[in-house]
Short mmCIF file of C-alpha atoms in Angstrom, two decimals:
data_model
loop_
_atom_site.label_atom_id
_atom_site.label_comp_id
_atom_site.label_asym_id
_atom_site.label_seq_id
_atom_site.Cartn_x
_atom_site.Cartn_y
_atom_site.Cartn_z
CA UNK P 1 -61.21 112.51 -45.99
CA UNK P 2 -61.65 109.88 -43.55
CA UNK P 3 -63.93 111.72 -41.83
CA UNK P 4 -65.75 113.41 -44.48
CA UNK P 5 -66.77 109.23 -45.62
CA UNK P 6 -68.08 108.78 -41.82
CA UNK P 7 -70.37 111.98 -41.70
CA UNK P 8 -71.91 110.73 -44.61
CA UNK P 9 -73.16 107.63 -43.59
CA UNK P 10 -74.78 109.08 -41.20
CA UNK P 11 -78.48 107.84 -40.86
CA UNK P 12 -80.97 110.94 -40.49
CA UNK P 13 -83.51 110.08 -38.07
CA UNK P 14 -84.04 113.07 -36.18
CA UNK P 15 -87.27 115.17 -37.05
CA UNK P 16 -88.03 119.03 -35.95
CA UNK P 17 -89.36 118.15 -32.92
CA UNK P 18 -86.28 115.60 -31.57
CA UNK P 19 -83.29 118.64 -32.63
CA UNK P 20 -86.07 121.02 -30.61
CA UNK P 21 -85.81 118.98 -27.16
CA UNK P 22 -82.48 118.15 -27.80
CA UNK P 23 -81.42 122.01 -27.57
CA UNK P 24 -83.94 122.77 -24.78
CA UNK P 25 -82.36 119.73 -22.90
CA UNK P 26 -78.92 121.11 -23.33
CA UNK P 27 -79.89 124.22 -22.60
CA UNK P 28 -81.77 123.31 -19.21
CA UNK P 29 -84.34 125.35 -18.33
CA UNK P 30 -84.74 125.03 -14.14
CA UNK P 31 -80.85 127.03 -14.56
CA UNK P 32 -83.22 130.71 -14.39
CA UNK P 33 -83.80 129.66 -10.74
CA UNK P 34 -80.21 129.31 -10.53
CA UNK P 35 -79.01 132.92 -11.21
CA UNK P 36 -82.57 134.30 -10.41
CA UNK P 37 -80.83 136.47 -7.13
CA UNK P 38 -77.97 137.78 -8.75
CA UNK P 39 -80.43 138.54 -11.89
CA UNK P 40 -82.73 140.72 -9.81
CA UNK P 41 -80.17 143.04 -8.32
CA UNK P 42 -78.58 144.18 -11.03
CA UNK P 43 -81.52 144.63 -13.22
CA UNK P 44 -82.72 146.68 -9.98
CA UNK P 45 -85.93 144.25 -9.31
CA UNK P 46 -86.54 144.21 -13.45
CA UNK P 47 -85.41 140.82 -13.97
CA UNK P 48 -88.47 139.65 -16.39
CA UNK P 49 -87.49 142.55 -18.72
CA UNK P 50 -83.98 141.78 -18.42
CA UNK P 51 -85.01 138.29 -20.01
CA UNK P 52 -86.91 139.82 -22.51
CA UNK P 53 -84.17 142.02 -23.46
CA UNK P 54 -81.36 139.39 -24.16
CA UNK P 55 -84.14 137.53 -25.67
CA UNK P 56 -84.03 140.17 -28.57
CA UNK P 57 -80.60 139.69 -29.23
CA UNK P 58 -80.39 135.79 -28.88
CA UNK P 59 -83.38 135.66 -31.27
CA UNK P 60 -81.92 137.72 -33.94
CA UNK P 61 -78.47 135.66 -33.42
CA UNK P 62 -80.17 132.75 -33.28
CA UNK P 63 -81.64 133.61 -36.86
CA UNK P 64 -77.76 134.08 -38.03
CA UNK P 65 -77.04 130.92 -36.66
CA UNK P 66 -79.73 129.38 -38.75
CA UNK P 67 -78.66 130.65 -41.97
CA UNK P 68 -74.89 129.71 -41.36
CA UNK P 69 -76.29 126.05 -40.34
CA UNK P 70 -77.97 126.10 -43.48
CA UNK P 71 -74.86 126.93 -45.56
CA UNK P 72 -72.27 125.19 -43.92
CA UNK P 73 -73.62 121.94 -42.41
CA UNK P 74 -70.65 120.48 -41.65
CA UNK P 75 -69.71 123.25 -39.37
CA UNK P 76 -71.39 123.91 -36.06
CA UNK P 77 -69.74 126.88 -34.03
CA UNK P 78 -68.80 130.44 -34.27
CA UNK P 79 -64.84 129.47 -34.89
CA UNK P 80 -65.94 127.24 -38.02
CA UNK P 81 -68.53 129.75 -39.47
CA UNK P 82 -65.88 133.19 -38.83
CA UNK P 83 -63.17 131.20 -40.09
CA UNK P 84 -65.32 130.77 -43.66
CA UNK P 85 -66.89 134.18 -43.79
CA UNK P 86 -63.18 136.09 -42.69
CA UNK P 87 -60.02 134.05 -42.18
CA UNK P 88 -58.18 131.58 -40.14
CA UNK P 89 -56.57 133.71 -37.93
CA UNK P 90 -59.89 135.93 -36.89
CA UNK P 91 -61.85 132.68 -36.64
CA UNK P 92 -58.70 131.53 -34.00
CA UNK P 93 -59.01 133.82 -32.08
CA UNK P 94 -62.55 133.99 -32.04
CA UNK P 95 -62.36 130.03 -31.10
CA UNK P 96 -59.67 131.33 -28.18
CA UNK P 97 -62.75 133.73 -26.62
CA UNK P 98 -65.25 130.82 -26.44
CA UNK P 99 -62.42 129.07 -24.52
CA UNK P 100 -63.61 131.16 -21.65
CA UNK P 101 -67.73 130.13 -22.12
CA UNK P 102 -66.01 126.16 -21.95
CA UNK P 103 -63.38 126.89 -18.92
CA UNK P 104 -65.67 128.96 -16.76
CA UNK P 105 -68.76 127.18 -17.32
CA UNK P 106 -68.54 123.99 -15.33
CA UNK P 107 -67.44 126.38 -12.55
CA UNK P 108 -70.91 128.41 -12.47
CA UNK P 109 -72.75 125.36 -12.48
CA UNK P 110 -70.92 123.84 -9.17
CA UNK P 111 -70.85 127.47 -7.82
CA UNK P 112 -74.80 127.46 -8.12
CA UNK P 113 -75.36 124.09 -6.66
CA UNK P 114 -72.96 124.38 -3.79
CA UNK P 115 -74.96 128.08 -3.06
CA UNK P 116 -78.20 126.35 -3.13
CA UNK P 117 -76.78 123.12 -0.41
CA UNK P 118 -75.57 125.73 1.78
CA UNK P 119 -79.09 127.32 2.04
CA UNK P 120 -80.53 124.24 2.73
CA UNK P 121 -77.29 123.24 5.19
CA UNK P 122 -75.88 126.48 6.80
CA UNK P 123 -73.54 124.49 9.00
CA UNK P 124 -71.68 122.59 6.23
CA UNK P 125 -69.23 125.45 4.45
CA UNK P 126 -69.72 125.92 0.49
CA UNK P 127 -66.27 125.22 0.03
CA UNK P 128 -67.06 121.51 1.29
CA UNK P 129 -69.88 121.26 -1.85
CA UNK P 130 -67.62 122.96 -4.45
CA UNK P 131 -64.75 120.96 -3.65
CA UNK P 132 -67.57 117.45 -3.97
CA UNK P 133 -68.90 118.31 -7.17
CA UNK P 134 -65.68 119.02 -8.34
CA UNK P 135 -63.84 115.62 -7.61
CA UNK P 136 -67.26 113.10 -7.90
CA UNK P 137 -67.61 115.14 -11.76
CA UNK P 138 -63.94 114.74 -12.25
CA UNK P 139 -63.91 110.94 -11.22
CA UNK P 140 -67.00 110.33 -13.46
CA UNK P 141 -65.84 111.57 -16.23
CA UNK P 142 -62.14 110.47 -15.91
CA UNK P 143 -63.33 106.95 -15.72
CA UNK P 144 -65.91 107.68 -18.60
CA UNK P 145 -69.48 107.57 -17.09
CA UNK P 146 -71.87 109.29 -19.71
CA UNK P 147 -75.48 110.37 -18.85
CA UNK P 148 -77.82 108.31 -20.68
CA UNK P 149 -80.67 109.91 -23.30
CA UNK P 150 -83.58 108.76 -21.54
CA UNK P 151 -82.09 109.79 -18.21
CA UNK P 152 -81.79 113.18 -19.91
CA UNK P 153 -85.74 112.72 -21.00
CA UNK P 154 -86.71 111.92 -17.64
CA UNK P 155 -84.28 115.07 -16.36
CA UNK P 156 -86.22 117.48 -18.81
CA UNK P 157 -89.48 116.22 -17.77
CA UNK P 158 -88.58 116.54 -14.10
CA UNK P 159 -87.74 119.96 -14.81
CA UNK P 160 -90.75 121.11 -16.68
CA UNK P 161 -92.91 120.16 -13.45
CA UNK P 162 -90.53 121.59 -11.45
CA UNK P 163 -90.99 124.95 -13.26
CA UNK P 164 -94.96 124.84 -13.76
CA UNK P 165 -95.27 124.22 -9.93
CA UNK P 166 -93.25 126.66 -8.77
CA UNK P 167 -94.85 129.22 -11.14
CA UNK P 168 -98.49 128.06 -9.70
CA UNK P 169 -97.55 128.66 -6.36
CA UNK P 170 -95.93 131.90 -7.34
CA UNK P 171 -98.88 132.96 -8.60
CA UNK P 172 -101.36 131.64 -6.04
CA UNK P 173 -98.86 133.54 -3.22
CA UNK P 174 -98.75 136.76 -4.81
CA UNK P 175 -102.68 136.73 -5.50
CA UNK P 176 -103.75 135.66 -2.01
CA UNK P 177 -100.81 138.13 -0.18
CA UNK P 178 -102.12 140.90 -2.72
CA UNK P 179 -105.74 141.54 -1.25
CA UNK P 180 -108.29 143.80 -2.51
CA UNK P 181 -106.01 145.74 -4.55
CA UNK P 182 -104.81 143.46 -6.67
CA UNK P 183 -101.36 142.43 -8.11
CA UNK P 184 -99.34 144.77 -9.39
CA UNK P 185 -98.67 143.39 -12.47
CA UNK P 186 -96.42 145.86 -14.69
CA UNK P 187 -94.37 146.26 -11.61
CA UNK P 188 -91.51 142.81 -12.90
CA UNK P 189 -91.16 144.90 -16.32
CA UNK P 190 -91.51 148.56 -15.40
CA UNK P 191 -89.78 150.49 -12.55
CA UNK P 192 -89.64 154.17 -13.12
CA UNK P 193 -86.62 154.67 -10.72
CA UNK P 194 -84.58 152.09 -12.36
CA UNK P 195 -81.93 153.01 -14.88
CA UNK P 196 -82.03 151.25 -18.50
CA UNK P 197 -77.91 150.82 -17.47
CA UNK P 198 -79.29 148.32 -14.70
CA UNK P 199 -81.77 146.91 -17.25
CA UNK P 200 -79.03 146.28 -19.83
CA UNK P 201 -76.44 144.70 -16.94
CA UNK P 202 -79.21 142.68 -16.00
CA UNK P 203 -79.80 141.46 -19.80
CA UNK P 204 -76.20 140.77 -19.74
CA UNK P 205 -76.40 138.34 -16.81
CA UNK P 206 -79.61 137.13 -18.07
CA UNK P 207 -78.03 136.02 -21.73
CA UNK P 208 -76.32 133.07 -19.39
CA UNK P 209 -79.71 131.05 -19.31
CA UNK P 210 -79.90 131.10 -22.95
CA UNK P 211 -76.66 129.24 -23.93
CA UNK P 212 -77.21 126.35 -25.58
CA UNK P 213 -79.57 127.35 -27.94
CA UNK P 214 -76.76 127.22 -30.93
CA UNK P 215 -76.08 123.36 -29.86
CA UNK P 216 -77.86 121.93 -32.29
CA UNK P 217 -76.22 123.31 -35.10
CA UNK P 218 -73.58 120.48 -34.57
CA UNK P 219 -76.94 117.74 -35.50
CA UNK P 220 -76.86 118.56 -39.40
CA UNK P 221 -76.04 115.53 -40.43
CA UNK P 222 -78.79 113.41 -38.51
CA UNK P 223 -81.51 115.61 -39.09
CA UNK P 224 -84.22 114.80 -42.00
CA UNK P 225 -84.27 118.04 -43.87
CA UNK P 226 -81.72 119.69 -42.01
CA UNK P 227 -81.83 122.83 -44.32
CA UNK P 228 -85.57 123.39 -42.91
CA UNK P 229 -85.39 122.00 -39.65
CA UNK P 230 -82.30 123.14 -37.95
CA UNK P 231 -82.70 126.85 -38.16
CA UNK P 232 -86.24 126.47 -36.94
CA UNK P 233 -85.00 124.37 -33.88
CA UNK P 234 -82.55 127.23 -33.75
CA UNK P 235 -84.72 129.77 -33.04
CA UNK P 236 -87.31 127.69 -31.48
CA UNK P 237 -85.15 126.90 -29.03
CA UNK P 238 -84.19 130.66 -28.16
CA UNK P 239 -88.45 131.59 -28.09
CA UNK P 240 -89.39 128.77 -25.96
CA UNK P 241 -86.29 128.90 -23.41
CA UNK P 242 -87.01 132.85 -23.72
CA UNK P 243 -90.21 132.41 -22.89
CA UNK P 244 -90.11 129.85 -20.04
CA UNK P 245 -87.44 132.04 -18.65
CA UNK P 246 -89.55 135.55 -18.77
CA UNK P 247 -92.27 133.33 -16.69
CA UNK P 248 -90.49 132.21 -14.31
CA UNK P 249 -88.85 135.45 -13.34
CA UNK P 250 -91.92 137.42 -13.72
CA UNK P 251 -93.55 134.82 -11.08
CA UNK P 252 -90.79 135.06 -8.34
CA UNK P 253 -91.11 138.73 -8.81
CA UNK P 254 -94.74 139.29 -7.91
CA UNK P 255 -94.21 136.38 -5.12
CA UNK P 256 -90.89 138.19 -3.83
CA UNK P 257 -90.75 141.96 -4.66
CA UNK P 258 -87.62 143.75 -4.07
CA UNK P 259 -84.30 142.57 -3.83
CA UNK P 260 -83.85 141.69 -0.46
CA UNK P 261 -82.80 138.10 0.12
CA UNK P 262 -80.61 136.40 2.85
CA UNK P 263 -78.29 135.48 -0.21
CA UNK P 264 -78.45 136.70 -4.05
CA UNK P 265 -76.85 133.28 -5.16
CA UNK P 266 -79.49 131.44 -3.76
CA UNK P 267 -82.80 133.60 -3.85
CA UNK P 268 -84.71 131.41 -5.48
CA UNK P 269 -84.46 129.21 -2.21
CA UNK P 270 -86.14 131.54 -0.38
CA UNK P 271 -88.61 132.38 -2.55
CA UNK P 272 -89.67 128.35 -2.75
CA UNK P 273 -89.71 127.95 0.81
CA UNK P 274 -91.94 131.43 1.30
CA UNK P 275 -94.34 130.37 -1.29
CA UNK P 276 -94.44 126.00 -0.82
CA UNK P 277 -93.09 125.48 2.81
CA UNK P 278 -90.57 123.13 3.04
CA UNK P 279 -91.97 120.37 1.00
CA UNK P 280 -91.91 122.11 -1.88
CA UNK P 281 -88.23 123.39 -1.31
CA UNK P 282 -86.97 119.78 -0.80
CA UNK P 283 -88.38 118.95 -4.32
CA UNK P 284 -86.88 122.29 -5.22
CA UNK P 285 -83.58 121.55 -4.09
CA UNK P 286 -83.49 117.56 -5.43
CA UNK P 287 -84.61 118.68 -9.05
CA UNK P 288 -81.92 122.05 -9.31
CA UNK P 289 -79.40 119.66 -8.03
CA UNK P 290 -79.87 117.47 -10.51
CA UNK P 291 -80.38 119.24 -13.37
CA UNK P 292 -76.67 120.71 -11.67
CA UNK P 293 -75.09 117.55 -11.56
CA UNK P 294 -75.90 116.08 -15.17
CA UNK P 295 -75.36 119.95 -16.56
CA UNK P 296 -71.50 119.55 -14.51
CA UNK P 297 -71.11 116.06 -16.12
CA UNK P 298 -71.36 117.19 -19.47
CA UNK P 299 -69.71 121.03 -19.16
CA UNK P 300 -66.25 119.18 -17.86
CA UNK P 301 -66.50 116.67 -20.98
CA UNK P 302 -66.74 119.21 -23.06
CA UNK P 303 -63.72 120.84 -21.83
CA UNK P 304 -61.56 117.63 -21.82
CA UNK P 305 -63.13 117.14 -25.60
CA UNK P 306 -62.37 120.90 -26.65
CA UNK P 307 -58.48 120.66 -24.87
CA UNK P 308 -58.01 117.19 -26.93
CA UNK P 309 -58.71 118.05 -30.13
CA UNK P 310 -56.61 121.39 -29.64
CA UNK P 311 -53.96 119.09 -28.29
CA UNK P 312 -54.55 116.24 -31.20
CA UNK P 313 -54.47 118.96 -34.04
CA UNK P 314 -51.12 120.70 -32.49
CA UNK P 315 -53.18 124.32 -31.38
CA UNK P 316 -51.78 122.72 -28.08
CA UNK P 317 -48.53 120.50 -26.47
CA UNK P 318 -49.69 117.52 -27.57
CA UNK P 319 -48.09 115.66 -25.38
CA UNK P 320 -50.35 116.62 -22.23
CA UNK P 321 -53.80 117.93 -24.22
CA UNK P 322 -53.45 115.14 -27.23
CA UNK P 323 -53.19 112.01 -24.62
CA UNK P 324 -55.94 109.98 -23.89
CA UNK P 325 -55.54 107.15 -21.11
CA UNK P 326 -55.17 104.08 -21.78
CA UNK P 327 -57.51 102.29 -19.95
CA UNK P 328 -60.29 104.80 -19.12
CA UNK P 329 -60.00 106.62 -23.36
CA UNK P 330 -60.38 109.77 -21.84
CA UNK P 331 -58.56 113.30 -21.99
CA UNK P 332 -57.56 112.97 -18.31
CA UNK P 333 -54.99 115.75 -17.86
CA UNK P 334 -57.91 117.88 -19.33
CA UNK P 335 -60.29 116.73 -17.57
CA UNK P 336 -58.40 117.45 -14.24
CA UNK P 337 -57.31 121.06 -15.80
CA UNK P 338 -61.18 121.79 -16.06
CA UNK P 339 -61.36 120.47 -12.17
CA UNK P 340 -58.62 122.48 -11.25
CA UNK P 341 -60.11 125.66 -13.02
CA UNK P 342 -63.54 124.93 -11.47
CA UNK P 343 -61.87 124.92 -7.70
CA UNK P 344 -61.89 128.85 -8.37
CA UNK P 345 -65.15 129.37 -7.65
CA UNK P 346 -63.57 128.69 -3.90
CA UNK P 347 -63.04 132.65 -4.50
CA UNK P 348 -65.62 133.75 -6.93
CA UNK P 349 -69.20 134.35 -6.74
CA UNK P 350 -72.09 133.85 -9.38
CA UNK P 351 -72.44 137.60 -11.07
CA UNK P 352 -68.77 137.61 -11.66
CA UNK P 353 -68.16 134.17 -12.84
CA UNK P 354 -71.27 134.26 -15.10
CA UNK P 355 -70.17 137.64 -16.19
CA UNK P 356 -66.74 135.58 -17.68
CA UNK P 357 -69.17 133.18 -19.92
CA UNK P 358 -71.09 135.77 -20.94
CA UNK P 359 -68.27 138.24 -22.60
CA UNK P 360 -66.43 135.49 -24.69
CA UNK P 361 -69.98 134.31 -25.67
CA UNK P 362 -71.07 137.66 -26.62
CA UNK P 363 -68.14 138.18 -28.74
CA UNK P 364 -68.90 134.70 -30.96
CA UNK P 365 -72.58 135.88 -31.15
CA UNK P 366 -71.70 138.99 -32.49
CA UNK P 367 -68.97 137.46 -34.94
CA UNK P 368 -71.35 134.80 -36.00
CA UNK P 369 -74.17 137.65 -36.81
CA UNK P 370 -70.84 139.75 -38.65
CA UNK P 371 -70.48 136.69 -40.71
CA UNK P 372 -73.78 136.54 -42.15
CA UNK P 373 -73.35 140.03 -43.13
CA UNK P 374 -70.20 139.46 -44.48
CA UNK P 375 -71.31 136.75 -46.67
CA UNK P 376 -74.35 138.74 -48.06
CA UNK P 377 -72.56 141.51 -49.24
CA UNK P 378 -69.97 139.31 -51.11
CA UNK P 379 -72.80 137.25 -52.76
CA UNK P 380 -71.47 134.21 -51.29
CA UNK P 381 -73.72 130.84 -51.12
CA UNK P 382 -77.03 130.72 -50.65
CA UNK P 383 -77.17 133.85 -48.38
CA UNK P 384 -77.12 136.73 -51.31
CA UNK P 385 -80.96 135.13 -51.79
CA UNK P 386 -82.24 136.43 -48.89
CA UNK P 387 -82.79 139.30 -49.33
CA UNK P 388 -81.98 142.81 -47.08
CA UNK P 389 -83.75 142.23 -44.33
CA UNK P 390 -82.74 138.52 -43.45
CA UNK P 391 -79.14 139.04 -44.75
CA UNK P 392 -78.23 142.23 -43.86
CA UNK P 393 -80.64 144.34 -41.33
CA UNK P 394 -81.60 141.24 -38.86
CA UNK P 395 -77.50 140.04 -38.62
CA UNK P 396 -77.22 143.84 -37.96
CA UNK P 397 -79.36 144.43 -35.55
CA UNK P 398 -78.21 141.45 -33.41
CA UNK P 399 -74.71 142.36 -33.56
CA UNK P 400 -75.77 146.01 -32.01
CA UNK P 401 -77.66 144.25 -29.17
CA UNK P 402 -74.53 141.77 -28.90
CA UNK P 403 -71.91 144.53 -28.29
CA UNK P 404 -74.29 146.35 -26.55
CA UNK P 405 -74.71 143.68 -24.00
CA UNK P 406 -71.19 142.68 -23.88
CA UNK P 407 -70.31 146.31 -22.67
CA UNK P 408 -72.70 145.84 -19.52
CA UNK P 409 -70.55 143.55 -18.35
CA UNK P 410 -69.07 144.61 -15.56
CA UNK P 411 -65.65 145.68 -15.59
CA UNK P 412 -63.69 143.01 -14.03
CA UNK P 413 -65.29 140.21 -16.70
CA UNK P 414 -64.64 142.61 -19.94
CA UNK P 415 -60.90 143.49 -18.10
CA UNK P 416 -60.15 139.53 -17.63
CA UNK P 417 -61.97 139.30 -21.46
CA UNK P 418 -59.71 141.79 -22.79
CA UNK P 419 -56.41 140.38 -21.43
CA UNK P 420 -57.72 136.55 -22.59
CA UNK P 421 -58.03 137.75 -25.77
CA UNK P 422 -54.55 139.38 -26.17
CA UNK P 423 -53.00 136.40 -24.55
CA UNK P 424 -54.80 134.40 -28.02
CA UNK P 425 -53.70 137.11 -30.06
CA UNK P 426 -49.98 136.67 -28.61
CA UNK P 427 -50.33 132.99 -28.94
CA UNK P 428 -51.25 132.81 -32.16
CA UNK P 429 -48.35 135.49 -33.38
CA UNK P 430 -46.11 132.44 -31.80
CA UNK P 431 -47.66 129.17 -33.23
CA UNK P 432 -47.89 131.30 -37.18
CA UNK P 433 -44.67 132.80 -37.18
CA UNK P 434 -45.88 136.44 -36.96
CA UNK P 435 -48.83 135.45 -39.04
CA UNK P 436 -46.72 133.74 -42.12
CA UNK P 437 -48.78 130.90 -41.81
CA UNK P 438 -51.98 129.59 -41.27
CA UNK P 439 -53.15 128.48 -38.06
CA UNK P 440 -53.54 124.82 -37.41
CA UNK P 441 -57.81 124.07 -38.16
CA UNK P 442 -59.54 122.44 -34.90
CA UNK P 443 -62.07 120.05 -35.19
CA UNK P 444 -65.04 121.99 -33.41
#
C-alpha cells in the first residue's frame, strides 16, 4: 500500500519524445558495431537482412508490449504481465529465464570492449581488459557512483555522430573502391548461396542490439498520457534502433565484403581503420568504449537491483541477496556475484555469450506476445476492443518469429537455456511446496 501512495504522486513530466530517447539511450545504438563480426559470419555476409529480420519480430513484440503497458501500468516486464495473463508460477519461471538476459549481459558488454582494446593493443592480453572493467564497474557501483542524465545526453549524442560518420565514410569507400561498375548494392541483403538457416542464426544474434526497447514500459507513471505515449515510444524505439542498425550493417558490408577479418569480435575495427585511417579509429575506439563503460555501469546495477529485491521479497536467502551495506546502500554481495559471473567471459567469446541473452529473452518476448493473446480471447480489460488483428493475429505472428528465432540459437545457448530453466522449475517445486502455494511476488 505504501508503495501504491508513492507511485501516485508521481509528477508526469515526460512527453513522447523524452520516453523515445530515453529507450534509444538505454538501448545504445553504437552496440551494432560491437557484434557487427560475429553478426556477419553467421548470417553468411547477410548481416543487414539479418537486422531486418529480427526487426519483424521485435516490432510485432514490441506492439504486445504496448498494449500490456497500456493495461497494466503499474507493471513493466514480461514476469509482471505473464504472471496477470497466466499464473504465478508460469510468470516465475518466466522471471527465472530473464535472469540469464541480467547475469550474462554485463559480461557481453566487457567481452566487446576488452575485444575492441586488444585490436587497438595486441601486446596487452584481453584477459588484462576483462579483468579492468570488471573490478573499476564493480568498485563504482559498490561505492554507488551513478551516471548522470545529461552525461547520458551527451553519450547519445556522441554516438549518433559516431554512427553518421562512420556510415559516410562507408559509403564514400565502397563508392570510390567500386569503379565504373558500380556498387553492388543488393549484395548486404541477397546472397543466393546462403542458406535462410544462416539468415535466421544471424537474426538470432542480431535480436541482441535491440534489447532495451521494452525499458520504457517501467516510465508509466511519469509519462503525460501514458496510455498514448508509451506504446508509441515502444515501438518507436524498435523502428528507429531497427533502422539505424540495418544502416549501419548494410554500410560496413559494401565497405568490407565477405567475412574475412583478423578477428570476428572486433571487425568493426578493421573496417574503421580501412575506411578512416587511424584517426578515425581512435574516435572509433574512445566513443564504443564509452558507450561500453556507461552500458557496464548500469547492466551490473541492474543485477545487484534484480538479486535484492529477490533477496528482500524471500525468492532468495535473504541474508546474502536482501543486505545492503551500510555505508555505501548498495547490494554488494550482488554486485560482486554479477563481477564474479562477468569474469567468465575469461573463457567465452561474443556469439556464444550473446547467444545466452538472446534465448531467455526470446522466451519473455514470446510469453509477453502469448499474453496478449491470452487476454483477448478471455475478454479481459481493454484488450477484447481491439479487435483480431491487433489482439490476436499481430501477438501471433510475433510469437512464431520469437520461437522461431530462439531455435537458431545455437545449441550450446538453447542446451545451457534448457537446463536454467529446469533448475527454476526445480527451485520453485522447493520454495511452493510442490506447487501448494503461491510463489513469493518480486518487485520487477
Amino acid at each position: 500500500m505504501r508503495n501504491t501512495e508513492t507511485h501516485s504522486h508521481l509528477k508526469r513530466t515526460l512527453g513522447f519524445s523524452s520516453v523515445l530517447l530515453f529507450g534509444l539511450a538505454y538501448m545504445a545504438p553504437l552496440i551494432v558495431y560491437g557484434t557487427y563480426g560475429v553478426l556477419a559470419k553467421a548470417s553468411g555476409d547477410t548481416a543487414a537482412l539479418s537486422y531486418l529480420i529480427a526487426l519483424v519480430a521485435i516490432v510485432f513484440t514490441a506492439m504486445s508490449y504496448g498494449k500490456l503497458a497500456r493495461l497494466y501500468p503499474m507493471a513493466g516486464s514480461a514476469y509482471t504481465y505473464t504472471r496477470k495473463a497466466f499464473n504465478a508460477n508460469l510468470g516465475f519461471l518466466i522471471g527465472w529465464a530473464t535472469l540469464l538476459d541480467y547475469f550474462f549481459l554485463p559480461m557481453v558488454i566487457w567481452l566487446i570492449g576488452a575485444a575492441y582494446l586488444g585490436a587497438a593493443f595486441p601486446a596487452i592480453p584481453a584477459w588484462v581488459w576483462i579483468v579492468a572493467f570488471v573490478v573499476t564497474t564493480s568498485v563504482l557501483n559498490i561505492v554507488g557512483i551513478e551516471v548522470a542524465a545529461r552525461f547520458n545526453i551527451v553519450l547519445m549524442a556522441m554516438q549518433f555522430a559516431i554512427l553518421v560518420l562512420f556510415v559516410a565514410l562507408c559509403w564514400h569507400y565502397a563508392s570510390s573502391a567500386a569503379g565504373p561498375g558500380g556498387m553492388a548494392m543488393a549484395a548486404p541483403f541477397f546472397k543466393a548461396d546462403v542458406p535462410v538457416s544462416s539468415m535466421f542464426a544471424g537474426a538470432a544474434i542480431a535480436a541482441y542490439s535491440y534489447l532495451g526497447f521494452d525499458a520504457v514500459s517501467t516510465l508509466t507513471e511519469e509519462t503525460v498520457e501514458p496510455e498514448k505515449n508509451i506504446p508509441r515510444a515502444i515501438v518507436g524505439i524498435a523502428l528507429i534502433g531497427g533502422i539505424i542498425f540495418i544502416v549501419a550493417a548494410y554500410s560496413m558490408q559494401l565497405a568490407h565484403p565477405g567475412v574475412r577479418f583478423h578477428d570476428v569480435d572486433s571487425a568493426a575495427f578493421e573496417v574503421a581503420k580501412k575506411v578512416g585511417g587511424d584517426v578515425f579509429v581512435g574516435v572509433f575506439l574512445a566513443g564504443l568504449i564509452i558507450a561500453q563503460f556507461a552500458s557496464g555501469i548500469s547492466a551490473q546495477a541492474s543485477v545487484g537491483r534484480l538479486l535484492y529485491a529477490m533477496g528482500r521479497d524471500e525468492v532468495l536467502p535473504k541474508r546474502v541477496f536482501g543486505f545492503v551495506h551500510p555505508r555505501f546502500k548498495t547490494p554488494v554481495f550482488n554486485i560482486a556475484i554479477a563481477g564474479t559471473i562477468g569474469l567468465l567471459a575469461l573463457k567465452l567469446d561474443v556469439t556464444t555469450s550473446t547467444s545466452f541473452i538472446n534465448f531467455g529473452a526470446f522466451l519473455a518476448f514470446s510469453m509477453v506476445n502469448l499474453s496478449v493473446a491470452k487476454i483477448h480471447l478471455s475478454g479481459r480489460g481493454e484488450n477484447r476492443h481491439m479487435g483480431l488483428l491487433g489482439g490476436l493475429v499481430f501477438p501471433m505472428i510475433g510469437l512464431v518469429a520469437d520461437i522461431w528465432l530462439l531455435t537458431s540459437l545455437e545449441r550450446t545457448a538453447i542446451v545451457l537455456g534448457v537446463a536454467w530453466f529446469a533448475i527454476g522449475v526445480a527451485y520453485l517445486a522447493w520454495i511452493t511446496r510442490l506447487f501448494r502455494q503461491p510463489p513469493p511476488e518480486v518487485a520487477l
